[in-house]
PDB file of C-alpha atoms in Angstrom:
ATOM      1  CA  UNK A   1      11.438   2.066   2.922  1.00 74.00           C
ATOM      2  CA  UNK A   2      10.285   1.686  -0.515  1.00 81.00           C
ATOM      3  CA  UNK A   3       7.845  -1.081  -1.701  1.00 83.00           C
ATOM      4  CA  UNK A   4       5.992  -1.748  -4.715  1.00 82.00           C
ATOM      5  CA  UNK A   5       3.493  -4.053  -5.880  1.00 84.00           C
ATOM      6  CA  UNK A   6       1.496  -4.534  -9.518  1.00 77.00           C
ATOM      7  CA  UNK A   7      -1.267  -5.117  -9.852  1.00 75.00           C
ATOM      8  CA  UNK A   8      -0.103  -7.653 -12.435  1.00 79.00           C
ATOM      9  CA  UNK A   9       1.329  -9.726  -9.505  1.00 81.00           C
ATOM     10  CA  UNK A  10      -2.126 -10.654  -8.337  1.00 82.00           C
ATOM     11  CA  UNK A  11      -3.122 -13.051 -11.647  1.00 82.00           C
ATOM     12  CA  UNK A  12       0.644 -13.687 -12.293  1.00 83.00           C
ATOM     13  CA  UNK A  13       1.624 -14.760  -8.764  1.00 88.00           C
ATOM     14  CA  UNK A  14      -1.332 -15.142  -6.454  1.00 87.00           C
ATOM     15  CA  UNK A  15      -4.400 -16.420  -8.151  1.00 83.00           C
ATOM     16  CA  UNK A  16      -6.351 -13.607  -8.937  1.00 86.00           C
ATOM     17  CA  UNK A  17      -8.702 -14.469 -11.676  1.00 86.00           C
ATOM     18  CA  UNK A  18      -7.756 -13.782 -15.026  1.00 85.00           C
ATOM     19  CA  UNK A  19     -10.656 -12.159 -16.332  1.00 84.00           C
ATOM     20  CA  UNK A  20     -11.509 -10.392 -13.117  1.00 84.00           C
ATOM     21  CA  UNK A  21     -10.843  -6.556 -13.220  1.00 83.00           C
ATOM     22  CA  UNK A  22      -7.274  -5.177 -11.658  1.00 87.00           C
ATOM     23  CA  UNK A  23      -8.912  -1.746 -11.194  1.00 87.00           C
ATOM     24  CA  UNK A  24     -11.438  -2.753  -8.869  1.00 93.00           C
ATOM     25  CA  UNK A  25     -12.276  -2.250  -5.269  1.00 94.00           C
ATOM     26  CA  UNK A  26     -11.324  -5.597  -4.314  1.00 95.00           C
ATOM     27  CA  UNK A  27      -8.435  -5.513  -6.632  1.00 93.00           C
ATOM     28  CA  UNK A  28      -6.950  -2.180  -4.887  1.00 93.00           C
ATOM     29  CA  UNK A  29      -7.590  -4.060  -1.577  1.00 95.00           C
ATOM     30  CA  UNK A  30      -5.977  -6.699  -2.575  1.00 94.00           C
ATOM     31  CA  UNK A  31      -2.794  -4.869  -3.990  1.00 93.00           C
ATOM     32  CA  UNK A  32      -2.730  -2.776  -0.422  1.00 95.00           C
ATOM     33  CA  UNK A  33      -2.217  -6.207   1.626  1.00 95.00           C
ATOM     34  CA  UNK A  34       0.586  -6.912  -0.358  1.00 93.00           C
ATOM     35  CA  UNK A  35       1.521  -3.876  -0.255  1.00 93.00           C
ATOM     36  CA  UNK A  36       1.532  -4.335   3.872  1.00 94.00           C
ATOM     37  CA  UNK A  37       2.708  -7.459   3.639  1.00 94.00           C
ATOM     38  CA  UNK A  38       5.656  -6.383   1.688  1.00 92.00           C
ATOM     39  CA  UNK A  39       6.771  -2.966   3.871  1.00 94.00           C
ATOM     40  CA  UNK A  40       6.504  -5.298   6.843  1.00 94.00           C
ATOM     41  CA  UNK A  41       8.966  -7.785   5.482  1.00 91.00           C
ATOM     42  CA  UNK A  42      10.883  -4.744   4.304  1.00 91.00           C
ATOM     43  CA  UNK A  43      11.175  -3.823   8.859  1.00 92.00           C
ATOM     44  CA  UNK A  44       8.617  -0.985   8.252  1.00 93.00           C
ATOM     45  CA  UNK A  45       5.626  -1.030  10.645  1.00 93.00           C
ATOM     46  CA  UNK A  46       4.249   2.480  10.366  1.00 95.00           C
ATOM     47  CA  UNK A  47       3.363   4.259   7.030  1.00 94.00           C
ATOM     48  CA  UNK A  48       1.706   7.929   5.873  1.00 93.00           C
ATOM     49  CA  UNK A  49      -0.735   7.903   3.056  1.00 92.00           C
ATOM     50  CA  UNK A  50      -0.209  10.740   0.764  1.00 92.00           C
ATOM     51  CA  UNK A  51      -2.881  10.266  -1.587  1.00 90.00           C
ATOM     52  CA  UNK A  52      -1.286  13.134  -3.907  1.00 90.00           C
ATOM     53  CA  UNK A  53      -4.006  14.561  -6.486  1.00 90.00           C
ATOM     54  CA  UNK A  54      -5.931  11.294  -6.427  1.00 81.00           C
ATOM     55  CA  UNK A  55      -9.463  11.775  -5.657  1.00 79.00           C
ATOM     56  CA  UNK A  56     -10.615  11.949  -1.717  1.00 88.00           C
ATOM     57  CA  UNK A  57     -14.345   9.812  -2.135  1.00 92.00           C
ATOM     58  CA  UNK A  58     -14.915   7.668   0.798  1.00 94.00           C
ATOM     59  CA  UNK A  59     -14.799   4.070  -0.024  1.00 93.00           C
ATOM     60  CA  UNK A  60     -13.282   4.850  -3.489  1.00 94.00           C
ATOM     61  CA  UNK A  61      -9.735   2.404  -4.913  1.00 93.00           C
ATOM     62  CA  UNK A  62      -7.413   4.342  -2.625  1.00 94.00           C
ATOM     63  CA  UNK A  63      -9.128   3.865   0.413  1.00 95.00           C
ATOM     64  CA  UNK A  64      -9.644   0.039  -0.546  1.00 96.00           C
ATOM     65  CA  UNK A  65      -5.763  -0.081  -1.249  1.00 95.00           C
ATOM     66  CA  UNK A  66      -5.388   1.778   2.696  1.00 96.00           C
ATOM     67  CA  UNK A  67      -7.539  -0.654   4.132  1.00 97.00           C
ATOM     68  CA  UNK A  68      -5.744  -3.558   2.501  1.00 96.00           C
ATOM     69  CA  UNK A  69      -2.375  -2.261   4.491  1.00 96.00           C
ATOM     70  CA  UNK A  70      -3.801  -1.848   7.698  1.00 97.00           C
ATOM     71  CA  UNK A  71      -5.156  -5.069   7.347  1.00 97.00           C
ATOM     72  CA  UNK A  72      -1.587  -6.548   6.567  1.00 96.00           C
ATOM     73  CA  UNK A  73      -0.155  -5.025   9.398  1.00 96.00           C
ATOM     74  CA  UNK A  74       1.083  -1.254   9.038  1.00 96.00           C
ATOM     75  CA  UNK A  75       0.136   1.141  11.624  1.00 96.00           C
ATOM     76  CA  UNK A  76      -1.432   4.503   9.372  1.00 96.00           C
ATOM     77  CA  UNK A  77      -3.200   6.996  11.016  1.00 96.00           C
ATOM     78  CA  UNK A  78      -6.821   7.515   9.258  1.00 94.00           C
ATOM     79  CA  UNK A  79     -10.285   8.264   9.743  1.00 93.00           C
ATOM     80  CA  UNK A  80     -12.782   4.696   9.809  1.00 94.00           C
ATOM     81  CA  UNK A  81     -15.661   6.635   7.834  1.00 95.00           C
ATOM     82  CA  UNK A  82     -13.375   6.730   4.459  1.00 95.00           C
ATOM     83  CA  UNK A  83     -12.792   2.794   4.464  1.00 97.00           C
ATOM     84  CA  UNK A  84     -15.229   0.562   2.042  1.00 96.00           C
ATOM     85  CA  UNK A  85     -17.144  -1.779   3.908  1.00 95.00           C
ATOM     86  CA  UNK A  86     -16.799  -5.432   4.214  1.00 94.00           C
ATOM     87  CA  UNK A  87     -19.496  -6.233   0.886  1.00 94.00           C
ATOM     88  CA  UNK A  88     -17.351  -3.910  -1.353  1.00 94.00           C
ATOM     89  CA  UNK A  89     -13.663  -5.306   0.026  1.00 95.00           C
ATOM     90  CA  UNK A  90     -15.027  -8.895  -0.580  1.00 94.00           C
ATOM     91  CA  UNK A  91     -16.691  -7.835  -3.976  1.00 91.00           C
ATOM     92  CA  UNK A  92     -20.114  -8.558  -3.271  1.00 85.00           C
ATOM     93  CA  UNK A  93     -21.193  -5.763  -5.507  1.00 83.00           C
ATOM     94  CA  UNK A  94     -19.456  -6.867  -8.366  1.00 86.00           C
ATOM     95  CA  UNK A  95     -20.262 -10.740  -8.160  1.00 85.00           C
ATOM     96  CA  UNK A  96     -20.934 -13.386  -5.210  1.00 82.00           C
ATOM     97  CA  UNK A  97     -18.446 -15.374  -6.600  1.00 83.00           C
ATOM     98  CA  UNK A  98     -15.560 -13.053  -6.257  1.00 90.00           C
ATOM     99  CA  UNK A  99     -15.405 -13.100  -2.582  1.00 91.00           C
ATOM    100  CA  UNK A 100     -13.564 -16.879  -2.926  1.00 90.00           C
ATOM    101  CA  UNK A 101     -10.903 -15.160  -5.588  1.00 91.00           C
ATOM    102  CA  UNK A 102     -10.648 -12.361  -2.580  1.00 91.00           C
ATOM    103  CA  UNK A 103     -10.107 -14.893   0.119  1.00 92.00           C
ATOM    104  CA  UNK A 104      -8.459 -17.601  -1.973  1.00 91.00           C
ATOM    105  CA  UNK A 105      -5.756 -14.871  -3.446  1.00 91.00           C
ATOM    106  CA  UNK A 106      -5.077 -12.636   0.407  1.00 93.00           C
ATOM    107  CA  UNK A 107      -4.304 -16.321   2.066  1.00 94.00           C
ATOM    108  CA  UNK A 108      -1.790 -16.695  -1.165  1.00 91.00           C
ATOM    109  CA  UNK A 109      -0.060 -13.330  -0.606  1.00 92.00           C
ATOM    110  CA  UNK A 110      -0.218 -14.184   3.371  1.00 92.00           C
ATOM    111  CA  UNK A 111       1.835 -17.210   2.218  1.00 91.00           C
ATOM    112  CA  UNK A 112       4.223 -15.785  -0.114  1.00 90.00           C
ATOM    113  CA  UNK A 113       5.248 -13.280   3.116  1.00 86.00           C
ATOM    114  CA  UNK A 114       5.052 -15.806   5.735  1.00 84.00           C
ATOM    115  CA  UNK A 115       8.374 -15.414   8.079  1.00 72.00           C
ATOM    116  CA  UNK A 116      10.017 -12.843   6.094  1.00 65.00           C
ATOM    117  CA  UNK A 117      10.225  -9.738   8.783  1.00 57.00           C
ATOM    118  CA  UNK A 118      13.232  -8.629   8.359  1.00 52.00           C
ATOM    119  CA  UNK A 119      15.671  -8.306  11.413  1.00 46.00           C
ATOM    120  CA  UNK A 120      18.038  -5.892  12.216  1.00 42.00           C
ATOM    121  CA  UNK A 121      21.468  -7.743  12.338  1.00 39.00           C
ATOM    122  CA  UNK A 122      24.749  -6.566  13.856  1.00 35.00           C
ATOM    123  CA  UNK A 123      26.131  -5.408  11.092  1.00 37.00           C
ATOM    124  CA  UNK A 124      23.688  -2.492  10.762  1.00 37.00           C
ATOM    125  CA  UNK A 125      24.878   0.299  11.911  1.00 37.00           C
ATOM    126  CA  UNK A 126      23.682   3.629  12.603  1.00 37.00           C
ATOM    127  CA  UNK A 127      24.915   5.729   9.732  1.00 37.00           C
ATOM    128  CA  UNK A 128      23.599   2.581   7.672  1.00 40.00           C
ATOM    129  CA  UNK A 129      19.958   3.993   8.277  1.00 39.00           C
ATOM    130  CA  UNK A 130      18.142   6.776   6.826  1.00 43.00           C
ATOM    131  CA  UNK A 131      18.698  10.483   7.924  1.00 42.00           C
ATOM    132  CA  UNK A 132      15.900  13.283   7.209  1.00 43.00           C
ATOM    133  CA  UNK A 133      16.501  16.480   5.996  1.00 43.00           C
ATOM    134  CA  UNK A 134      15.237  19.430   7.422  1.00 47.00           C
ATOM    135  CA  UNK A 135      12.911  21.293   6.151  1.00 47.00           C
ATOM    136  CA  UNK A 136      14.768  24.109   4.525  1.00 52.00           C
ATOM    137  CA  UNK A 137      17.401  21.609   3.241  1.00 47.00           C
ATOM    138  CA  UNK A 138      14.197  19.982   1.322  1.00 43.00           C
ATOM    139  CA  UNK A 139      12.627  23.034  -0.043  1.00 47.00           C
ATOM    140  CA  UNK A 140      16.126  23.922  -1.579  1.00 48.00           C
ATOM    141  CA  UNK A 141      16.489  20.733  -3.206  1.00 44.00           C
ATOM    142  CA  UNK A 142      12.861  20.291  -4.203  1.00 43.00           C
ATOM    143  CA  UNK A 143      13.269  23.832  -6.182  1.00 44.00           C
ATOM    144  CA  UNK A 144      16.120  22.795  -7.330  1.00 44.00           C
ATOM    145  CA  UNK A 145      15.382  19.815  -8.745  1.00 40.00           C
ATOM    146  CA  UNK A 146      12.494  20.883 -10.476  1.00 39.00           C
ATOM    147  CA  UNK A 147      13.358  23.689 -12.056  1.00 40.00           C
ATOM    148  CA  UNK A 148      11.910  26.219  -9.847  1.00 36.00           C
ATOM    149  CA  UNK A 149       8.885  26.016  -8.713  1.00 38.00           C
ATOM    150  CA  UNK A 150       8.909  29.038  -6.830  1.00 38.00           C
ATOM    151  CA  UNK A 151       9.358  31.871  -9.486  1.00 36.00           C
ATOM    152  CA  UNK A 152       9.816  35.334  -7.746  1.00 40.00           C
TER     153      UNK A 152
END
């Protein structure tokens, strides 16, 4: 399942304030619930963060971002001691004030995906889901398409 959210979406559809920064911890948080909230309507429950070459600081935007899916609902396997804590998720570094924006703009999301799990219908059939590849079928392809990265 693929999802994707902007941050854009969080002053143009849910509230966010305007002159409140995107980038932020609370921001990321905020983006990772709808996030969530969005694979879940999508039918998936479970998810693997691949963090790619982002940086690995405990507490930093991605881990704000992870914590905002769990929150929403995904099952992802991580470790507790690379989650922000509560003050940083609700802003309190940043402002007092921006903990209502926090709250105010995750019950707007919460709304916005309110009863939209997807089912599976009758229609669905098996060879209408996903496969995966095996390995070696992926490393073929992967070189493949990317011009070889494995030079001899």
């Amino acid at each position: 399942v693929l999802v994707e959210v902007k941050t854009s979406s969080l002053t143009d559809k849910h509230g966010w304030p305007v002159d409140a920064s995107r980038k932020s911890i609370p921001a990321s948080y905020l983006t990772g619930f709808a996030v969530g909230k969005k694979a879940i309507a999508a039918g998936c429950d479970t998810a693997i963060l691949d963090i790619g070459l982002a940086a690995s600081t405990k507490g930093n935007r991605v881990y704000a971002a992870l914590k905002g899916m769990i929150d929403a609902g995904l099952e992802i396997p991580h470790g507790e001691d690379v989650l922000p804590s509560e003050e940083r998720i609700m802003g309190s570094h940043i402002d007092e004030s921006l903990a209502t924006a926090v709250e105010s703009t995750k019950k707007s999301i919460e709304e916005a995906h309110a009863g939209t799990r997807r089912r599976a219908d009758a229609t669905t059939k098996p060879t209408d889901l996903p496969t995966s590849r095996p390995l070696e079928q992926h490393k073929r392809t992967r070189s493949a398409s990317s011009g070889s990265l494995h030079r001899p």
